CSV table of C-alpha atoms in Angstrom, one decimal:
chain,number,residue,atom,x,y,z
A,1,MET,CA,0.2,0.1,0.0
A,2,PHE,CA,1.3,3.4,-1.1
A,3,ASP,CA,-0.3,6.2,0.8
A,4,THR,CA,1.8,9.4,0.2
A,5,GLY,CA,-0.7,11.7,1.4
A,6,PRO,CA,-2.6,14.6,0.1
A,7,ASP,CA,-1.8,16.0,-3.4
A,8,ASP,CA,-4.2,19.0,-3.4
A,9,HIS,CA,-1.8,21.1,-1.1
A,10,PRO,CA,2.0,19.8,-2.4
A,11,GLY,CA,3.4,23.4,-0.9
A,12,THR,CA,2.6,22.4,2.8
A,13,ALA,CA,3.1,18.8,2.6
A,14,ALA,CA,6.0,16.8,3.4
A,15,ALA,CA,7.7,13.6,4.0
A,16,PHE,CA,9.8,12.4,6.7
A,17,PHE,CA,11.9,9.3,6.2
A,18,ASP,CA,14.0,7.7,8.9
A,19,VAL,CA,17.2,6.2,7.4
A,20,ASP,CA,18.5,2.9,9.4
A,21,ASN,CA,16.1,-0.3,8.3
A,22,THR,CA,13.6,2.4,7.0
A,23,LEU,CA,15.4,3.7,3.9
A,24,MET,CA,18.9,1.7,4.1
A,25,ARG,CA,18.9,-1.9,5.0
A,26,GLY,CA,20.5,-2.2,8.4
A,27,ALA,CA,22.3,0.7,10.3
A,28,SER,CA,24.2,2.9,8.3
A,29,ILE,CA,26.8,4.1,11.1
A,30,TYR,CA,27.8,0.3,10.9
A,31,HIS,CA,28.2,0.3,7.4
A,32,PHE,CA,30.2,3.6,7.6
A,33,ALA,CA,32.6,2.0,10.2
A,34,ARG,CA,33.1,-1.0,7.7
A,35,GLY,CA,34.3,1.5,5.0
A,36,LEU,CA,36.7,3.0,7.8
A,37,ALA,CA,38.0,-0.4,8.6
A,38,ALA,CA,38.2,-1.3,4.8
A,39,ARG,CA,40.6,1.7,4.9
A,40,ASP,CA,42.5,0.9,7.9
A,41,LEU,CA,41.3,3.8,9.9
A,42,PHE,CA,38.9,2.0,12.5
A,43,THR,CA,40.3,-0.7,14.9
A,44,THR,CA,39.1,-4.6,14.4
A,45,ARG,CA,37.9,-4.0,18.2
A,46,ASP,CA,35.7,-1.1,17.4
A,47,LEU,CA,34.3,-3.1,14.0
A,48,LEU,CA,33.4,-5.9,16.3
A,49,ARG,CA,31.5,-3.6,18.5
A,50,PHE,CA,29.7,-2.1,15.6
A,51,ALA,CA,29.1,-5.7,14.3
A,52,TRP,CA,27.5,-6.7,17.5
A,53,GLY,CA,25.2,-4.0,17.8
A,54,GLN,CA,24.2,-4.2,14.3
A,55,MET,CA,23.4,-8.0,14.4
A,56,VAL,CA,21.4,-7.3,17.7
A,57,PHE,CA,19.6,-4.5,15.6
A,58,ARG,CA,18.9,-6.7,12.8
A,59,VAL,CA,17.7,-9.8,14.7
A,60,SER,CA,15.6,-8.5,17.1
A,61,GLY,CA,14.3,-5.5,14.9
A,62,TYR,CA,15.0,-2.9,18.1
A,63,GLU,CA,17.3,0.0,18.3
A,64,GLN,CA,18.9,-1.0,22.0
A,65,ARG,CA,20.0,2.0,24.1
A,66,GLU,CA,23.4,0.3,24.8
A,67,HIS,CA,24.1,0.1,21.7
A,68,ILE,CA,23.5,3.5,20.3
A,69,HIS,CA,25.4,4.6,23.1
A,70,ALA,CA,28.3,2.4,21.9
A,71,ALA,CA,28.0,3.5,18.2
A,72,ARG,CA,27.9,7.2,19.2
A,73,GLU,CA,31.0,7.0,21.4
A,74,ALA,CA,33.1,5.1,19.1
A,75,ALA,CA,32.2,7.5,16.1
A,76,LEU,CA,33.0,10.8,18.2
A,77,ALA,CA,36.3,9.1,19.7
A,78,PHE,CA,37.1,8.7,16.1
A,79,VAL,CA,36.2,12.1,14.5
A,80,ALA,CA,37.9,14.1,17.4
A,81,GLY,CA,40.7,16.1,15.7
A,82,HIS,CA,39.7,15.3,12.2
A,83,ASP,CA,39.2,18.0,9.6
A,84,VAL,CA,35.1,18.3,8.7
A,85,GLN,CA,36.1,18.5,4.8
A,86,ASP,CA,38.2,15.6,4.8
A,87,LEU,CA,35.7,13.0,6.7
A,88,VAL,CA,32.9,14.6,4.7
A,89,SER,CA,34.8,13.5,1.5
A,90,LEU,CA,35.6,10.0,3.1
A,91,CYS,CA,31.7,9.9,3.8
A,92,GLU,CA,31.0,10.3,0.1
A,93,ASP,CA,33.6,7.6,-1.1
A,94,ILE,CA,32.2,5.3,1.6
A,95,TYR,CA,28.8,6.0,0.6
A,96,ASP,CA,29.4,5.5,-2.9
A,97,ASP,CA,31.4,2.3,-2.1
A,98,THR,CA,29.3,0.5,0.3
A,99,MET,CA,26.2,2.2,0.9
A,100,SER,CA,24.3,3.3,-2.1
A,101,ASP,CA,23.3,-0.2,-2.9
A,102,ARG,CA,21.7,-1.0,0.1
A,103,ILE,CA,19.1,1.7,-0.1
A,104,TRP,CA,15.6,-0.7,-0.4
A,105,GLU,CA,14.0,-0.4,-4.0
A,106,GLY,CA,10.8,-0.1,-2.2
A,107,ALA,CA,11.9,3.0,0.1
A,108,ARG,CA,13.1,4.6,-3.3
A,109,ARG,CA,9.8,4.4,-4.9
A,110,LEU,CA,8.2,5.7,-1.9
A,111,VAL,CA,10.4,8.8,-2.1
A,112,GLN,CA,9.9,9.4,-5.9
A,113,ARG,CA,6.1,9.5,-5.6
A,114,HIS,CA,6.6,12.3,-2.9
A,115,LEU,CA,8.8,14.1,-5.2
A,116,ASP,CA,6.5,13.7,-8.3
A,117,ALA,CA,3.9,14.6,-5.9
A,118,GLY,CA,5.6,18.2,-5.5
A,119,HIS,CA,6.3,17.3,-1.6
A,120,ARG,CA,9.4,18.1,0.0
A,121,VAL,CA,11.4,14.8,1.6
A,122,TRP,CA,13.4,15.2,4.5
A,123,LEU,CA,15.5,12.4,6.3
A,124,VAL,CA,15.1,12.6,10.1
A,125,THR,CA,17.8,10.2,11.8
A,126,ALA,CA,20.1,10.0,14.3
A,127,THR,CA,22.9,8.9,11.9
A,128,PRO,CA,25.5,12.0,11.8
A,129,VAL,CA,24.0,15.1,10.1
A,130,GLU,CA,26.9,14.9,7.5
A,131,LEU,CA,26.3,11.2,6.3
A,132,ALA,CA,22.5,11.9,6.3
A,133,ASP,CA,23.4,14.9,4.0
A,134,ILE,CA,25.3,12.9,1.7
A,135,ILE,CA,22.7,10.3,1.3
A,136,LYS,CA,20.0,13.4,0.7
A,137,ARG,CA,22.2,14.8,-2.3
A,138,ARG,CA,22.6,11.5,-3.6
A,139,LEU,CA,18.8,10.8,-3.8
A,140,GLY,CA,17.8,14.5,-4.5
A,141,LEU,CA,16.2,15.0,-1.5
A,142,THR,CA,15.1,18.5,0.2
A,143,GLY,CA,16.9,18.3,3.4
A,144,ALA,CA,18.3,16.3,6.1
A,145,LEU,CA,18.1,16.4,9.9
A,146,GLY,CA,20.8,14.4,11.9
A,147,THR,CA,23.0,14.2,14.9
A,148,VAL,CA,25.5,17.1,15.2
A,149,ALA,CA,28.9,16.9,16.3
A,150,GLU,CA,30.5,19.8,17.7
A,151,THR,CA,33.4,21.7,15.4
A,152,VAL,CA,35.4,24.4,16.1
A,153,ASP,CA,37.5,25.9,13.3
A,154,GLY,CA,36.6,23.2,10.9
A,155,VAL,CA,37.5,20.8,13.1
A,156,TYR,CA,35.6,17.8,15.3
A,157,THR,CA,35.9,18.3,19.1
A,158,GLY,CA,34.5,14.8,19.7
A,159,ARG,CA,31.6,16.0,21.4
A,160,LEU,CA,27.7,16.7,20.6
A,161,VAL,CA,26.0,19.6,20.0
A,162,GLY,CA,22.9,18.6,22.1
A,163,ASP,CA,22.1,15.1,22.0
A,164,MET,CA,21.4,12.3,19.3
A,165,LEU,CA,18.5,13.1,17.1
A,166,HIS,CA,16.5,9.9,18.4
A,167,GLY,CA,13.0,9.1,19.8
A,168,PRO,CA,11.4,12.3,21.3
A,169,ALA,CA,14.2,14.6,19.9
A,170,LYS,CA,13.1,13.8,16.3
A,171,ALA,CA,9.3,14.9,16.6
A,172,GLU,CA,10.6,18.1,18.5
A,173,ALA,CA,13.2,18.6,15.4
A,174,VAL,CA,10.1,18.2,12.8
A,175,ARG,CA,7.9,20.3,15.0
A,176,ALA,CA,10.8,23.4,14.8
A,177,LEU,CA,11.2,22.5,10.9
A,178,ALA,CA,7.5,22.8,10.4
A,179,ARG,CA,7.3,26.4,11.8
A,180,ARG,CA,10.5,27.1,9.8
A,181,GLU,CA,9.3,26.1,6.6
A,182,GLY,CA,5.8,26.6,6.7
A,183,LEU,CA,4.4,22.9,6.7
A,184,GLU,CA,1.3,21.6,7.9
A,185,LEU,CA,2.0,18.7,9.8
A,186,ALA,CA,-1.8,17.2,9.3
A,187,ALA,CA,-0.5,17.1,5.7
A,188,CYS,CA,2.5,15.6,6.1
A,189,THR,CA,3.6,11.7,6.0
A,190,ALA,CA,6.5,10.0,8.0
A,191,TYR,CA,8.1,6.7,7.6
A,192,SER,CA,10.0,4.6,10.5
A,193,ASP,CA,10.5,0.9,11.4
A,194,SER,CA,10.9,1.6,15.1
A,195,SER,CA,8.6,2.0,18.0
A,196,ASN,CA,11.2,4.5,19.3
A,197,ASP,CA,9.9,6.8,16.5
A,198,LEU,CA,6.2,6.4,17.6
A,199,PRO,CA,6.7,10.8,18.9
A,200,LEU,CA,7.5,11.4,15.4
A,201,LEU,CA,4.9,9.0,13.4
A,202,SER,CA,2.2,10.2,15.4
A,203,LEU,CA,2.8,14.0,14.8
A,204,VAL,CA,1.9,13.9,11.1
A,205,GLY,CA,-1.3,13.2,9.5
A,206,TYR,CA,-0.2,10.2,7.5
A,207,PRO,CA,2.4,7.9,9.5
A,208,ASN,CA,3.7,4.9,7.8
A,209,ALA,CA,5.5,1.8,9.3
A,210,VAL,CA,8.5,0.4,7.0
A,211,ASN,CA,9.8,-2.9,8.2
A,212,PRO,CA,8.5,-2.4,11.7
A,213,ASP,CA,9.6,-4.1,14.7
A,214,ASP,CA,7.0,-5.9,16.8
A,215,GLY,CA,6.3,-2.9,18.9
A,216,LEU,CA,5.4,-0.5,15.8
A,217,ARG,CA,3.7,-3.6,13.8
A,218,GLU,CA,1.1,-4.0,16.5
A,219,HIS,CA,0.7,-0.1,17.2
A,220,ALA,CA,0.3,0.0,13.3
A,221,GLU,CA,-2.2,-2.5,13.1
A,222,ALA,CA,-4.3,-1.2,16.0
A,223,ASN,CA,-4.4,2.0,14.2
A,224,GLY,CA,-4.8,1.1,10.7
A,225,TRP,CA,-1.3,2.9,9.5
A,226,PRO,CA,0.0,1.7,6.3
A,227,ILE,CA,2.8,-1.0,6.7
A,228,HIS,CA,5.3,-1.6,4.0
A,229,GLU,CA,7.4,-4.7,4.2
A,230,PHE,CA,10.4,-4.8,1.9
A,231,ARG,CA,12.0,-7.7,3.6
A,232,ARG,CA,11.4,-10.4,1.3
A,233,HIS,CA,12.1,-13.3,3.9
A,234,ARG,CA,11.6,-11.5,7.2
A,235,ARG,CA,11.9,-14.9,9.2
A,236,THR,CA,14.9,-16.1,6.9
A,237,LEU,CA,16.4,-12.9,7.4
A,238,ARG,CA,16.3,-13.1,11.4
A,239,VAL,CA,17.8,-16.7,10.9
A,240,GLY,CA,20.3,-15.8,8.5
A,241,VAL,CA,21.8,-12.7,9.5
A,242,PRO,CA,23.3,-14.0,12.9
A,243,ALA,CA,25.6,-16.3,11.2
A,244,ALA,CA,26.4,-13.8,8.4
A,245,VAL,CA,27.3,-11.2,11.0
A,246,ALA,CA,29.0,-14.1,13.0
A,247,GLY,CA,31.2,-14.9,10.1
A,248,ALA,CA,32.0,-11.5,9.4
A,249,ALA,CA,33.2,-11.1,13.0
A,250,VAL,CA,35.3,-14.1,12.8
A,251,GLY,CA,36.8,-13.0,9.6
A,252,GLY,CA,37.4,-9.6,11.3
A,253,VAL,CA,39.2,-11.1,14.4
A,254,ALA,CA,41.5,-13.5,11.9
A,255,VAL,CA,42.3,-10.2,10.0
A,256,GLY,CA,43.3,-8.4,13.2
A,257,LEU,CA,45.3,-11.7,14.3
A,258,LEU,CA,47.1,-11.7,11.1
A,259,ARG,CA,48.2,-8.0,11.5
A,260,HIS,CA,49.4,-8.4,15.0
A,261,ARG,CA,51.5,-11.1,13.9
A,262,ARG,CA,52.8,-9.2,10.9
A,263,ARG,CA,54.1,-6.7,13.2
A,264,PRO,CA,57.7,-6.7,14.0
């Protein structure tokens, strides 16, 4: 079911998309970490921590606070002291190499239907705003709201500006955006996979569940919200991903051991 909201007032209507497991398969920050590791810019230990969080996320369907916190701390520790423009260029390379083909085709179709209807399309995500902005530009969207890392003189400090854009913070950010942009929230649409985003979904006139976790699926069914399932074999995915991620983790350990042994 593709309900993109009203077509009669495109000037005041917008669509808000979560990124992780809604627009993109899995967690964008994990794919970014893999790209860093492939370029020898991230440690095996950090990648394994990301892999564990990614496995729990993909299998359970829930964004667990401790894994979100661990991902945030690892990312902040990495960016501290780095030049903003250098990291943005790195993000662009990693997106083009390893992330662009992870956009759900069904999500692409939803985005395009909104664009064709004249709606503004915004990403609203806990992922770093620099990465969200690259996804926005690559897909031709209107804008992106994401977690903001503090910078001084074009260099990251390793601290956040505010908190992560997660849960109720997304709803507050969209309220502020609607005031700035003259949007009518009752004419807007939102998409998410997570029950953590119920504050955002409940804020708009046309909430949609995409690849929903159990809590969101139950809420969507009870309230008659459209549900979009882009995972072809949901049960197989839940069984198969642990083995795949575990294999990747073991491979990472092996590479780490080999590197360690080769050191003089």
